[in-house]
Amino acid sequence: MSAYKDKDARINGIKDQIRVVPNFPKPGIMFQDITTLLLKPKEFKDTIDMFVERYKGKNISVVAELEKEPFYHSDLLQSGGCPILARKKMGISIIQSIVPDVDGIEARGFIFGPPIALAIGAKFVPLRKPKKLPGKVISEEYILEYGRDCLEMHVGAVESAERALVVDDLIATGGTLCAAINLLERVGAEVVECACVIELPDLKGRERLNGKPLYVLVESH
């Protein structure tokens, strides 16, 4: 399901504040920049409010947000959908592409999950890259086209039978969201839905979510 199909008047304002930066960080890349959205209190609040309106009263006790490497979608599309070719075009070796930039999503921060969690009365659980969380963790390794990656969560952060919402700023190929779903379900949680600000529908990421519903605000082609 997508909010933009419901013709909510707030969607255009949100979309207008998401800047597309050509040739960043490499030539040929169209970067989806949400930092400009964060500079606009009204549109930023509208973004949070739209998620809160959807999930408040749904008995969701966990909001989990992902840490992942940056994704430069136009480069992938121009390379026929192959991340290895995309990264070669970007001047990055295949070996380097297997080692993710662990500060990728943190450069933008865990921005959307915490305010949504507070507003609906849920706890916030960060899903992070390896060796970023102290204490005991549970890990979910997953396979990407260019290698392997991993998400971790604190042991005991989520309990069996809790209802969870997975939040991310953008869905591209869907691999990281799928790993997040698997991680939460391994500890017995029920993943109610995945929520993203931006979807890149040409990459068909929602098809990898094993039937889990996906709610997005904005499409980008």
Short mmCIF file of C-alpha atoms in Angstrom, two decimals:
data_model
loop_
_atom_site.label_atom_id
_atom_site.label_comp_id
_atom_site.label_asym_id
_atom_site.label_seq_id
_atom_site.Cartn_x
_atom_site.Cartn_y
_atom_site.Cartn_z
CA MET A 1 0.00 0.00 0.00
CA SER A 2 1.19 3.49 -0.77
CA ALA A 3 0.10 6.80 0.71
CA TYR A 4 0.63 8.66 -2.56
CA LYS A 5 -2.13 6.55 -4.13
CA ASP A 6 -4.54 7.80 -1.46
CA LYS A 7 -3.99 11.35 -2.76
CA ASP A 8 -3.19 12.75 0.67
CA ALA A 9 -2.49 16.46 0.24
CA ARG A 10 0.64 16.20 2.37
CA ILE A 11 2.43 13.84 -0.01
CA ASN A 12 3.36 16.42 -2.62
CA GLY A 13 4.85 18.66 0.05
CA ILE A 14 6.95 15.79 1.39
CA LYS A 15 8.09 14.72 -2.07
CA ASP A 16 9.02 18.28 -3.01
CA GLN A 17 11.41 18.48 -0.05
CA ILE A 18 13.34 15.31 -0.95
CA ARG A 19 16.25 16.54 -3.00
CA VAL A 20 17.68 14.46 -5.81
CA VAL A 21 21.40 15.22 -6.09
CA PRO A 22 22.95 14.36 -9.48
CA ASN A 23 26.44 12.86 -9.65
CA PHE A 24 26.78 12.28 -5.90
CA PRO A 25 28.92 10.76 -4.58
CA LYS A 26 30.12 9.64 -8.02
CA PRO A 27 29.31 10.65 -11.61
CA GLY A 28 26.10 9.12 -12.93
CA ILE A 29 24.46 8.69 -9.53
CA MET A 30 21.16 10.32 -8.58
CA PHE A 31 21.21 10.44 -4.77
CA GLN A 32 17.94 10.57 -2.83
CA ASP A 33 18.69 13.16 -0.13
CA ILE A 34 16.27 13.33 2.81
CA THR A 35 18.30 15.92 4.71
CA THR A 36 16.43 18.69 2.90
CA LEU A 37 13.17 17.22 4.20
CA LEU A 38 14.53 17.48 7.75
CA LEU A 39 15.12 21.21 7.24
CA LYS A 40 11.39 21.78 6.79
CA PRO A 41 9.58 21.32 10.13
CA LYS A 42 6.11 21.15 8.57
CA GLU A 43 6.94 18.52 5.96
CA PHE A 44 9.12 16.56 8.40
CA LYS A 45 6.24 16.56 10.89
CA ASP A 46 3.82 15.57 8.13
CA THR A 47 6.05 12.57 7.37
CA ILE A 48 6.03 11.42 10.98
CA ASP A 49 2.33 12.19 11.39
CA MET A 50 1.34 10.08 8.40
CA PHE A 51 3.08 7.05 9.86
CA VAL A 52 1.68 7.72 13.33
CA GLU A 53 -1.87 8.02 11.97
CA ARG A 54 -1.49 4.67 10.27
CA TYR A 55 -0.04 2.75 13.21
CA LYS A 56 -1.48 4.33 16.34
CA GLY A 57 -3.96 2.04 18.03
CA LYS A 58 -2.67 -1.05 16.18
CA ASN A 59 -1.17 -2.59 19.33
CA ILE A 60 2.37 -2.26 17.98
CA SER A 61 4.90 -2.50 20.81
CA VAL A 62 8.14 -2.47 18.78
CA VAL A 63 9.40 -0.02 16.16
CA ALA A 64 12.65 -1.28 14.60
CA GLU A 65 14.77 0.84 12.27
CA LEU A 66 17.61 -0.36 10.07
CA GLU A 67 21.25 0.46 9.69
CA LYS A 68 22.50 -0.26 6.20
CA GLU A 69 25.00 0.89 3.63
CA PRO A 70 24.19 3.74 1.25
CA PHE A 71 22.27 2.80 -1.89
CA TYR A 72 22.71 4.73 -5.11
CA HIS A 73 19.86 3.45 -7.20
CA SER A 74 20.37 5.05 -10.59
CA ASP A 75 23.85 3.58 -10.82
CA LEU A 76 22.41 0.13 -10.18
CA LEU A 77 19.72 0.61 -12.80
CA GLN A 78 22.24 1.81 -15.36
CA SER A 79 24.27 -1.33 -14.70
CA GLY A 80 21.42 -3.70 -15.55
CA GLY A 81 20.53 -4.31 -11.91
CA CYS A 82 23.93 -5.70 -10.95
CA PRO A 83 25.47 -4.13 -7.83
CA ILE A 84 28.93 -5.40 -8.73
CA LEU A 85 28.81 -3.62 -12.09
CA ALA A 86 27.36 -0.55 -10.41
CA ARG A 87 30.21 -0.46 -7.95
CA LYS A 88 32.76 -1.01 -10.71
CA LYS A 89 31.31 2.02 -12.44
CA MET A 90 31.69 3.93 -9.21
CA GLY A 91 35.37 3.00 -9.11
CA ILE A 92 34.97 0.63 -6.16
CA SER A 93 36.49 -2.83 -6.29
CA ILE A 94 34.40 -5.96 -5.75
CA ILE A 95 36.36 -6.73 -2.59
CA GLN A 96 35.54 -3.31 -1.20
CA SER A 97 31.88 -3.71 -2.10
CA ILE A 98 31.62 -6.78 0.12
CA VAL A 99 32.66 -4.70 3.14
CA PRO A 100 29.79 -2.28 3.83
CA ASP A 101 30.13 1.31 4.93
CA VAL A 102 28.83 0.75 8.45
CA ASP A 103 28.20 4.46 8.87
CA GLY A 104 25.89 4.52 5.86
CA ILE A 105 22.48 5.01 7.37
CA GLU A 106 23.94 6.61 10.48
CA ALA A 107 25.10 9.52 8.35
CA ARG A 108 21.39 10.28 8.24
CA GLY A 109 20.78 8.78 11.66
CA PHE A 110 17.90 6.79 13.09
CA ILE A 111 15.56 9.62 12.18
CA PHE A 112 12.07 8.29 11.64
CA GLY A 113 11.78 5.34 14.00
CA PRO A 114 12.22 7.06 17.39
CA PRO A 115 9.53 9.77 16.95
CA ILE A 116 7.10 7.21 15.52
CA ALA A 117 7.75 4.89 18.46
CA LEU A 118 7.23 7.65 21.02
CA ALA A 119 4.00 8.80 19.39
CA ILE A 120 2.41 5.34 19.27
CA GLY A 121 3.68 4.27 22.69
CA ALA A 122 6.13 1.65 21.44
CA LYS A 123 9.76 0.95 22.23
CA PHE A 124 12.43 1.72 19.65
CA VAL A 125 14.86 -1.05 18.67
CA PRO A 126 17.83 -0.24 16.40
CA LEU A 127 18.98 -2.99 14.04
CA ARG A 128 22.65 -2.37 13.45
CA LYS A 129 25.68 -3.64 11.61
CA PRO A 130 28.10 -6.04 13.37
CA LYS A 131 30.12 -4.87 16.38
CA LYS A 132 28.12 -1.67 16.83
CA LEU A 133 25.94 -2.87 19.73
CA PRO A 134 27.49 -3.67 23.14
CA GLY A 135 26.45 -6.77 25.04
CA LYS A 136 24.79 -9.92 23.75
CA VAL A 137 23.29 -9.75 20.29
CA ILE A 138 21.39 -11.96 17.88
CA SER A 139 22.54 -11.77 14.27
CA GLU A 140 20.93 -12.31 10.88
CA GLU A 141 23.26 -12.84 7.96
CA TYR A 142 21.86 -12.37 4.50
CA ILE A 143 23.11 -12.74 0.96
CA LEU A 144 23.26 -9.87 -1.48
CA GLU A 145 24.18 -10.05 -5.13
CA TYR A 146 27.69 -8.83 -4.30
CA GLY A 147 28.40 -10.76 -1.09
CA ARG A 148 27.11 -11.14 2.46
CA ASP A 149 25.94 -8.71 5.08
CA CYS A 150 24.58 -8.87 8.62
CA LEU A 151 22.16 -7.14 10.98
CA GLU A 152 22.31 -7.39 14.77
CA MET A 153 19.86 -6.74 17.59
CA HIS A 154 20.24 -6.87 21.36
CA VAL A 155 19.19 -10.14 22.94
CA GLY A 156 16.02 -9.49 24.93
CA ALA A 157 15.16 -6.25 23.14
CA VAL A 158 12.15 -7.90 21.52
CA GLU A 159 10.05 -10.58 23.16
CA SER A 160 8.01 -13.39 21.66
CA ALA A 161 4.54 -12.42 20.40
CA GLU A 162 5.31 -8.69 20.32
CA ARG A 163 3.92 -6.84 17.32
CA ALA A 164 6.66 -5.05 15.40
CA LEU A 165 6.87 -2.35 12.74
CA VAL A 166 10.02 -2.13 10.60
CA VAL A 167 10.92 1.40 9.49
CA ASP A 168 13.43 2.59 6.90
CA ASP A 169 13.88 5.73 4.85
CA LEU A 170 14.10 3.91 1.52
CA ILE A 171 13.40 0.51 0.00
CA ALA A 172 15.41 -0.46 -3.07
CA THR A 173 16.08 -4.18 -3.63
CA GLY A 174 14.50 -5.14 -0.30
CA GLY A 175 17.35 -7.33 0.94
CA THR A 176 17.94 -5.48 4.20
CA LEU A 177 14.24 -5.23 5.03
CA CYS A 178 13.89 -8.96 4.43
CA ALA A 179 16.76 -9.63 6.83
CA ALA A 180 15.13 -7.40 9.45
CA ILE A 181 11.88 -9.34 9.14
CA ASN A 182 13.74 -12.64 9.56
CA LEU A 183 15.64 -11.35 12.59
CA LEU A 184 12.49 -10.22 14.38
CA GLU A 185 10.58 -13.38 13.53
CA ARG A 186 13.41 -15.54 14.87
CA VAL A 187 12.75 -14.17 18.34
CA GLY A 188 9.03 -14.77 17.95
CA ALA A 189 7.84 -11.27 17.05
CA GLU A 190 5.00 -10.67 14.63
CA VAL A 191 6.07 -8.21 11.93
CA VAL A 192 2.92 -6.25 11.20
CA GLU A 193 4.23 -4.13 8.34
CA CYS A 194 7.25 -2.41 6.82
CA ALA A 195 7.13 1.38 6.44
CA CYS A 196 9.40 3.44 4.19
CA VAL A 197 9.46 7.08 3.16
CA ILE A 198 10.71 6.36 -0.38
CA GLU A 199 10.29 3.37 -2.68
CA LEU A 200 12.26 2.68 -5.86
CA PRO A 201 9.59 0.50 -7.54
CA ASP A 202 11.71 -0.34 -10.58
CA LEU A 203 13.90 -2.50 -8.34
CA LYS A 204 10.89 -4.55 -7.10
CA GLY A 205 12.04 -4.66 -3.50
CA ARG A 206 8.55 -5.30 -2.14
CA GLU A 207 8.55 -8.66 -3.94
CA ARG A 208 11.31 -9.88 -1.61
CA LEU A 209 9.39 -9.25 1.61
CA ASN A 210 7.76 -12.70 1.73
CA GLY A 211 4.28 -11.27 1.52
CA LYS A 212 4.70 -8.75 4.33
CA PRO A 213 2.77 -5.55 3.66
CA LEU A 214 4.76 -2.46 2.73
CA TYR A 215 3.56 1.12 3.25
CA VAL A 216 5.41 3.94 1.50
CA LEU A 217 4.86 7.66 1.16
CA VAL A 218 6.76 8.55 -2.03
CA GLU A 219 7.77 6.74 -5.22
CA SER A 220 10.95 7.66 -7.07
CA HIS A 221 11.80 6.40 -10.56
#
